[in-house]
CSV table of C-alpha atoms and ligand atoms in Angstrom, one decimal:
chain,number,residue,atom,x,y,z
A,1481,UNK,CA,16.8,-11.6,-30.5
A,1482,UNK,CA,13.8,-9.9,-28.8
A,1483,UNK,CA,14.3,-6.7,-26.9
A,1484,UNK,CA,14.0,-6.4,-23.1
A,1485,UNK,CA,11.1,-4.9,-21.2
A,1486,UNK,CA,12.7,-2.8,-18.4
A,1487,UNK,CA,10.3,-2.0,-15.5
A,1488,UNK,CA,11.7,1.3,-14.2
A,1489,UNK,CA,10.9,3.0,-10.9
A,1490,UNK,CA,10.8,6.8,-10.9
A,1491,UNK,CA,10.7,9.2,-7.9
A,1492,UNK,CA,7.6,9.5,-5.7
A,1493,UNK,CA,8.1,13.2,-5.3
A,1494,UNK,CA,11.7,14.2,-5.0
A,1495,UNK,CA,13.4,14.1,-8.4
A,1496,UNK,CA,16.8,13.7,-6.6
A,1497,UNK,CA,15.7,10.1,-6.0
A,1498,UNK,CA,15.9,9.1,-9.7
A,1499,UNK,CA,18.5,6.3,-9.8
A,1500,UNK,CA,21.4,6.6,-12.2
A,1501,UNK,CA,20.7,3.2,-13.9
A,1502,UNK,CA,17.1,4.3,-14.5
A,1503,UNK,CA,18.4,7.4,-16.4
A,1504,UNK,CA,20.7,5.3,-18.4
A,1505,UNK,CA,18.0,2.8,-19.4
A,1506,UNK,CA,15.4,5.6,-20.2
A,1507,UNK,CA,18.0,7.3,-22.4
A,1508,UNK,CA,18.7,4.2,-24.4
A,1509,UNK,CA,15.4,2.3,-25.0
A,1510,UNK,CA,13.5,2.6,-28.2
A,1511,UNK,CA,10.2,3.4,-26.6
A,1512,UNK,CA,9.0,4.4,-23.1
A,1513,UNK,CA,5.5,3.2,-22.2
A,1514,UNK,CA,3.9,5.5,-19.6
A,1515,UNK,CA,0.6,5.9,-17.8
A,1516,UNK,CA,0.3,9.6,-18.4
A,1517,UNK,CA,2.6,10.7,-21.3
A,1518,UNK,CA,2.3,14.4,-20.5
A,1519,UNK,CA,3.3,13.9,-16.9
A,1520,UNK,CA,6.1,11.6,-17.8
A,1521,UNK,CA,7.3,14.0,-20.5
A,1522,UNK,CA,7.9,16.7,-17.8
A,1523,UNK,CA,10.0,14.2,-15.8
A,1524,UNK,CA,12.0,13.2,-18.9
A,1525,UNK,CA,12.5,16.8,-20.0
A,1526,UNK,CA,13.9,17.6,-16.5
A,1527,UNK,CA,16.6,14.9,-17.1
A,1528,UNK,CA,17.1,15.9,-20.7
A,1529,UNK,CA,15.7,12.6,-22.1
A,1530,UNK,CA,14.1,13.0,-25.5
A,1531,UNK,CA,12.6,9.5,-25.9
A,1532,UNK,CA,9.5,8.2,-27.8
A,1533,UNK,CA,6.7,8.0,-25.3
A,1534,UNK,CA,3.5,6.0,-25.7
A,1535,UNK,CA,0.7,5.6,-23.3
A,1536,UNK,CA,0.0,2.3,-21.6
A,1537,UNK,CA,-2.7,1.1,-19.1
A,1538,UNK,CA,-3.6,-2.5,-18.2
A,1539,UNK,CA,-6.8,-1.8,-20.0
A,1540,UNK,CA,-5.0,-0.4,-23.1
A,1541,UNK,CA,-6.6,-1.7,-26.2
A,1542,UNK,CA,-5.0,-4.7,-27.9
A,1543,UNK,CA,-3.5,-2.7,-30.7
A,1544,UNK,CA,-1.4,-0.6,-28.2
A,1545,UNK,CA,-0.2,-3.7,-26.4
A,1546,UNK,CA,0.5,-5.4,-29.7
A,1547,UNK,CA,2.5,-2.4,-30.9
A,1548,UNK,CA,4.7,-2.6,-27.7
A,1549,UNK,CA,5.1,-6.3,-28.1
A,1550,UNK,CA,6.0,-5.8,-31.8
A,1551,UNK,CA,8.7,-3.3,-30.8
A,1552,UNK,CA,10.2,-5.9,-28.5
A,1553,UNK,CA,9.9,-8.6,-31.1
A,1554,UNK,CA,11.9,-6.4,-33.6
A,1555,UNK,CA,14.7,-6.4,-31.0
A,1556,UNK,CA,14.2,-2.9,-29.5
A,1557,UNK,CA,14.1,-2.4,-25.8
A,1558,UNK,CA,11.1,-0.9,-24.1
A,1559,UNK,CA,10.9,0.8,-20.6
A,1560,UNK,CA,7.7,0.8,-18.6
A,1561,UNK,CA,7.3,3.6,-16.1
A,1562,UNK,CA,4.3,4.9,-14.1
A,1563,UNK,CA,3.4,8.4,-13.0
A,1564,UNK,CA,5.5,7.9,-9.9
A,1565,UNK,CA,7.2,5.1,-8.0
A,1566,UNK,CA,7.4,1.4,-9.0
A,1567,UNK,CA,5.2,0.3,-11.9
A,1568,UNK,CA,2.7,-2.5,-11.1
A,1569,UNK,CA,2.5,-1.4,-7.4
A,1570,UNK,CA,-1.1,-0.1,-7.5
A,1571,UNK,CA,-0.2,0.9,-11.1
A,1572,UNK,CA,-0.4,-0.6,-14.5
A,1573,UNK,CA,2.0,-3.1,-16.0
A,1574,UNK,CA,1.0,-6.6,-14.8
A,1575,UNK,CA,-0.6,-7.6,-18.1
A,1576,UNK,CA,2.3,-6.4,-20.2
A,1577,UNK,CA,4.9,-8.2,-18.0
A,1578,UNK,CA,2.9,-11.4,-18.1
A,1579,UNK,CA,2.5,-11.2,-21.9
A,1580,UNK,CA,6.2,-10.6,-22.4
A,1581,UNK,CA,7.1,-13.5,-20.2
A,1582,UNK,CA,4.6,-15.7,-22.0
A,1583,UNK,CA,6.4,-14.9,-25.2
A,1584,UNK,CA,9.8,-15.6,-23.6
A,1585,UNK,CA,11.0,-12.0,-23.7
A,1586,UNK,CA,13.4,-10.8,-21.0
A,1587,UNK,CA,11.8,-8.6,-18.3
A,1588,UNK,CA,14.2,-6.8,-16.1
A,1589,UNK,CA,13.6,-4.5,-13.0
A,1590,UNK,CA,15.3,-1.2,-12.4
A,1591,UNK,CA,14.4,-0.8,-8.8
A,1592,UNK,CA,13.9,2.5,-7.0
A,1593,UNK,CA,11.3,4.5,-5.1
A,1594,UNK,CA,8.1,2.9,-3.9
A,1595,UNK,CA,5.8,4.7,-1.4
A,1596,UNK,CA,4.8,1.4,0.3
A,1597,UNK,CA,8.3,0.5,1.1
A,1598,UNK,CA,9.3,4.0,2.0
A,1599,UNK,CA,6.4,4.3,4.4
A,1600,UNK,CA,7.2,0.9,6.0
A,1601,UNK,CA,10.8,1.9,6.4
A,1602,UNK,CA,9.8,4.8,8.7
A,1603,UNK,CA,6.7,3.4,10.3
A,1604,UNK,CA,8.4,2.1,13.4
A,1605,UNK,CA,6.3,-1.1,13.1
A,1606,UNK,CA,7.6,-4.7,12.7
A,1607,UNK,CA,8.9,-5.0,9.2
A,1608,UNK,CA,10.0,-8.6,9.1
A,1609,UNK,CA,6.6,-9.7,7.7
A,1610,UNK,CA,4.2,-7.3,6.1
A,1611,UNK,CA,1.3,-7.3,3.6
A,1612,UNK,CA,0.5,-4.7,1.0
A,1613,UNK,CA,-3.2,-4.0,0.7
A,1614,UNK,CA,-3.0,-1.0,-1.7
A,1615,UNK,CA,-6.2,1.1,-2.0
A,1616,UNK,CA,-9.3,0.1,0.0
A,1617,UNK,CA,-12.6,-0.1,-1.8
A,1618,UNK,CA,-14.3,3.4,-2.1
A,1619,UNK,CA,-17.7,2.1,-1.0
A,1620,UNK,CA,-18.0,1.9,2.8
A,1621,UNK,CA,-19.7,-1.5,3.0
A,1622,UNK,CA,-17.0,-3.1,0.8
A,1623,UNK,CA,-14.3,-1.3,2.7
A,1624,UNK,CA,-15.6,-2.5,6.1
A,1625,UNK,CA,-15.9,-6.1,4.7
A,1626,UNK,CA,-12.3,-6.0,3.5
A,1627,UNK,CA,-11.0,-4.6,6.9
A,1628,UNK,CA,-13.0,-7.3,8.8
A,1629,UNK,CA,-11.2,-9.9,6.7
A,1630,UNK,CA,-8.0,-8.4,8.1
A,1631,UNK,CA,-9.1,-8.6,11.7
A,1632,UNK,CA,-6.7,-11.6,12.4
A,1633,UNK,CA,-3.9,-10.3,10.2
A,1634,UNK,CA,-0.7,-10.5,12.3
A,1635,UNK,CA,1.6,-8.9,9.7
A,1636,UNK,CA,2.0,-5.2,9.4
A,1637,UNK,CA,-0.4,-3.9,6.8
A,1638,UNK,CA,0.3,-1.1,4.3
A,1639,UNK,CA,-2.5,0.8,2.6
A,1640,UNK,CA,-2.6,3.6,0.1
A,1641,UNK,CA,-5.4,6.2,0.6
A,1642,UNK,CA,-6.7,9.2,-1.2
A,1643,UNK,CA,-6.5,12.4,0.9
A,1644,UNK,CA,-10.3,13.0,0.7
A,1645,UNK,CA,-11.0,9.6,2.1
A,1646,UNK,CA,-8.5,9.4,5.0
A,1647,UNK,CA,-10.9,10.5,7.7
A,1648,UNK,CA,-13.5,7.9,6.7
A,1649,UNK,CA,-10.9,5.2,6.4
A,1650,UNK,CA,-9.5,5.9,9.8
A,1651,UNK,CA,-13.0,5.8,11.2
A,1652,UNK,CA,-13.6,2.4,9.6
A,1653,UNK,CA,-10.3,1.1,10.9
A,1654,UNK,CA,-11.1,2.2,14.4
A,1655,UNK,CA,-14.5,0.5,14.1
A,1656,UNK,CA,-12.8,-2.8,13.0
A,1657,UNK,CA,-9.3,-2.8,14.6
A,1658,UNK,CA,-10.1,-0.7,17.7
A,1659,UNK,CA,-8.8,2.8,18.4
A,1660,UNK,CA,-5.7,1.6,20.3
A,1661,UNK,CA,-4.2,-0.2,17.3
A,1662,UNK,CA,-0.8,1.4,16.4
A,1663,UNK,CA,-0.4,2.9,13.0
A,1664,UNK,CA,1.7,5.4,11.1
A,1665,UNK,CA,0.5,8.0,8.7
A,1666,UNK,CA,3.1,8.7,6.0
A,1667,UNK,CA,2.2,11.7,3.9
A,1668,UNK,CA,4.0,13.5,1.1
A,1669,UNK,CA,7.1,11.3,1.5
A,1670,UNK,CA,10.3,12.8,0.0
A,1671,UNK,CA,8.5,16.1,-0.6
A,1672,UNK,CA,8.6,19.5,1.1
A,1673,UNK,CA,5.6,18.8,3.4
A,1674,UNK,CA,6.7,15.2,4.3
A,1675,UNK,CA,4.9,14.1,7.5
A,1676,UNK,CA,5.3,10.9,9.4
A,1677,UNK,CA,3.0,10.4,12.4
A,1678,UNK,CA,3.3,7.3,14.5
A,1679,UNK,CA,0.3,7.1,16.8
A,1680,UNK,CA,-2.8,5.0,17.7
A,1681,UNK,CA,-5.6,5.0,15.1
A,1682,UNK,CA,-7.7,7.0,17.6
A,1683,UNK,CA,-5.0,9.7,17.9
A,1684,UNK,CA,-4.3,9.7,14.2
A,1685,UNK,CA,-8.0,10.3,13.5
A,1686,UNK,CA,-8.0,13.2,16.0
A,1687,UNK,CA,-4.9,14.8,14.5
A,1688,UNK,CA,-6.1,14.4,10.9
A,1689,UNK,CA,-9.5,15.9,11.8
A,1690,UNK,CA,-7.9,18.8,13.7
A,1691,UNK,CA,-5.5,19.7,10.9
A,1692,UNK,CA,-6.9,20.0,7.4
A,1693,UNK,CA,-3.3,19.9,6.0
A,1694,UNK,CA,-3.2,16.2,7.0
A,1695,UNK,CA,-6.0,15.7,4.6
A,1696,UNK,CA,-3.9,16.8,1.6
A,1697,UNK,CA,-1.4,15.3,-0.6
A,1698,UNK,CA,-0.4,11.6,-1.1
A,1699,UNK,CA,-0.9,9.3,1.8
A,1700,UNK,CA,0.3,5.8,2.8
A,1701,UNK,CA,-1.0,4.3,6.0
A,1702,UNK,CA,0.9,1.5,7.8
A,1703,UNK,CA,-1.1,-0.4,10.5
A,1704,UNK,CA,0.2,-2.8,13.1
A,1705,UNK,CA,-1.0,-6.4,12.8
A,1706,UNK,CA,-3.0,-8.1,15.6
A,1707,UNK,CA,0.0,-9.8,17.3
A,1708,UNK,CA,1.7,-6.4,17.7
A,1709,UNK,CA,-1.5,-4.8,18.9
A,1710,UNK,CA,-2.1,-7.5,21.5
A,1711,UNK,CA,0.0,-5.7,24.0
A,1712,UNK,CA,-2.7,-5.3,26.7
A,1713,UNK,CA,-1.5,-6.3,30.1
A,1714,UNK,CA,-2.6,-9.6,31.6
A,1715,UNK,CA,-4.4,-7.7,34.4
A,1716,UNK,CA,-6.7,-6.0,31.9
A,1717,UNK,CA,-7.4,-9.3,30.1
A,1718,UNK,CA,-8.3,-10.9,33.4
A,1719,UNK,CA,-10.6,-8.0,34.4
A,1720,UNK,CA,-12.5,-8.1,31.1
A,1721,UNK,CA,-12.8,-11.9,31.1
A,1722,UNK,CA,-14.0,-12.0,34.7
A,1723,UNK,CA,-16.8,-9.7,33.8
A,1724,UNK,CA,-17.7,-11.6,30.7
A,1725,UNK,CA,-17.6,-15.0,32.4
A,1726,UNK,CA,-20.4,-14.0,34.6
A,1727,UNK,CA,-22.6,-13.7,31.6
A,1728,UNK,CA,-21.4,-16.3,29.1
A,1729,UNK,CA,-19.4,-19.6,28.6
A,1730,UNK,CA,-15.6,-19.5,28.3
A,1731,UNK,CA,-15.5,-19.8,24.5
A,1732,UNK,CA,-17.8,-16.9,23.9
A,1733,UNK,CA,-16.1,-14.8,26.6
A,1734,UNK,CA,-12.7,-15.5,25.0
A,1735,UNK,CA,-14.0,-14.4,21.6
A,1736,UNK,CA,-15.5,-11.2,22.9
A,1737,UNK,CA,-12.5,-10.4,25.1
A,1738,UNK,CA,-10.2,-10.9,22.1
A,1739,UNK,CA,-12.2,-8.2,20.2
A,1740,UNK,CA,-12.2,-5.9,23.3
A,1741,UNK,CA,-8.5,-6.2,24.2
A,1742,UNK,CA,-6.9,-7.1,20.9
A,1743,UNK,CA,-5.5,-10.3,22.6
A,1744,UNK,CA,-5.4,-13.7,21.0
A,1745,UNK,CA,-8.6,-15.7,21.2
A,1746,UNK,CA,-6.7,-18.9,22.0
A,1747,UNK,CA,-4.7,-17.3,24.8
A,1748,UNK,CA,-7.8,-15.7,26.2
A,1749,UNK,CA,-9.7,-19.0,26.1
A,1750,UNK,CA,-6.9,-20.7,28.1
A,1751,UNK,CA,-7.0,-17.8,30.6
A,1752,UNK,CA,-10.8,-18.1,30.8
A,1753,UNK,CA,-10.5,-21.8,31.7
A,1754,UNK,CA,-7.9,-21.0,34.4
A,1755,UNK,CA,-10.2,-18.3,35.8
A,1756,UNK,CA,-13.1,-20.8,35.9
A,1757,UNK,CA,-11.1,-23.4,37.9
B,1050,LIG,N1,3.5,2.8,-7.9
B,1050,LIG,C1,3.5,3.8,-6.8
B,1050,LIG,C2,4.5,3.3,-5.8
B,1050,LIG,O1,5.4,2.6,-6.1
B,1050,LIG,O2,4.4,3.7,-4.6
B,1050,LIG,C3,2.1,4.0,-6.2
B,1050,LIG,C4,1.1,4.5,-7.2
B,1050,LIG,S1,-0.5,4.7,-6.6
B,1050,LIG,C5,-1.4,5.1,-8.0
B,1050,LIG,C6,-0.4,6.3,-5.8
B,1050,LIG,C7,-0.5,6.2,-4.3
B,1050,LIG,O3,0.7,5.9,-3.7
B,1050,LIG,C8,-0.9,7.6,-3.7
B,1050,LIG,O4,-2.3,7.8,-3.8
B,1050,LIG,C9,-0.5,7.4,-2.2
B,1050,LIG,O5,-1.4,6.6,-1.5
B,1050,LIG,C10,0.8,6.6,-2.5
B,1050,LIG,N2,2.0,7.5,-2.6
B,1050,LIG,C11,2.6,7.9,-3.7
B,1050,LIG,N3,3.5,8.8,-3.5
B,1050,LIG,C12,3.5,9.0,-2.2
B,1050,LIG,C13,4.3,9.8,-1.3
B,1050,LIG,N4,5.2,10.7,-1.7
B,1050,LIG,N5,4.0,9.8,0.0
B,1050,LIG,C14,3.0,9.0,0.5
B,1050,LIG,N6,2.3,8.2,-0.2
B,1050,LIG,C15,2.5,8.2,-1.6
């Protein structure tokens, strides 16, 4: 019988978050496939685990994947870990999991830390429906295009961001979503300098620019969806619409007012018609 591929989550900073079942699996598998074997060796040494480590990336050459699949075929179990957190979440593993499933091998999760879920759990934003966007494109034009595609997203959005790009990303988010949109910056979670700042995008941008420490370490950014941002009072919507209706027809005024107030275009269109009566 073929072995099992265990997809094992590891801590995102605090080693105390290593789950007991992960330790048990890592102690007993034949091989551990890791992104960066040197980094993973340090983690394993800390827990006294002396396992065989091989490196694995989704772009690993075929011989490496074949070797792992061969190990499973011979009946030995394999554990997949990433540098930190849950494999496959902005980390390698998808191809290996898919290939194992295509061959009918068992794939089993050992759940544990994940920065996206940890950030969402303390964001103070609706968590009943959310979308994980991972890292934004590094080129500004592509980043803006992606954000524009999320303009009508009503679910809470979770992003990962590199510390040296957080200021630019907040600026692009302000340009697209508006500075009033609620968000939470979750930095260095589970570590000594853990920081969770719930604020508007505008205020987050100011705080991050004023304090260089906020541009360091590992960052997850949780941003409210449009429904939750549409908390502008009716009075303000009416005021904006009244001005716009002097210059343009109701459908255009509603579209522009939606952008200005974060309100829903359909709601604003109905309001525009009422105001015109
Ligand atoms: N697979 C990992 C997981 O489950 O969260 C994510 C791997 S991804 C390559 C690394 C990114 O996750 C970092 O650049 C950062 O955006 C986010 N991240 C990882 N650890 C974090 C932490 N302790 N606090 C905040 N964000 C973190």
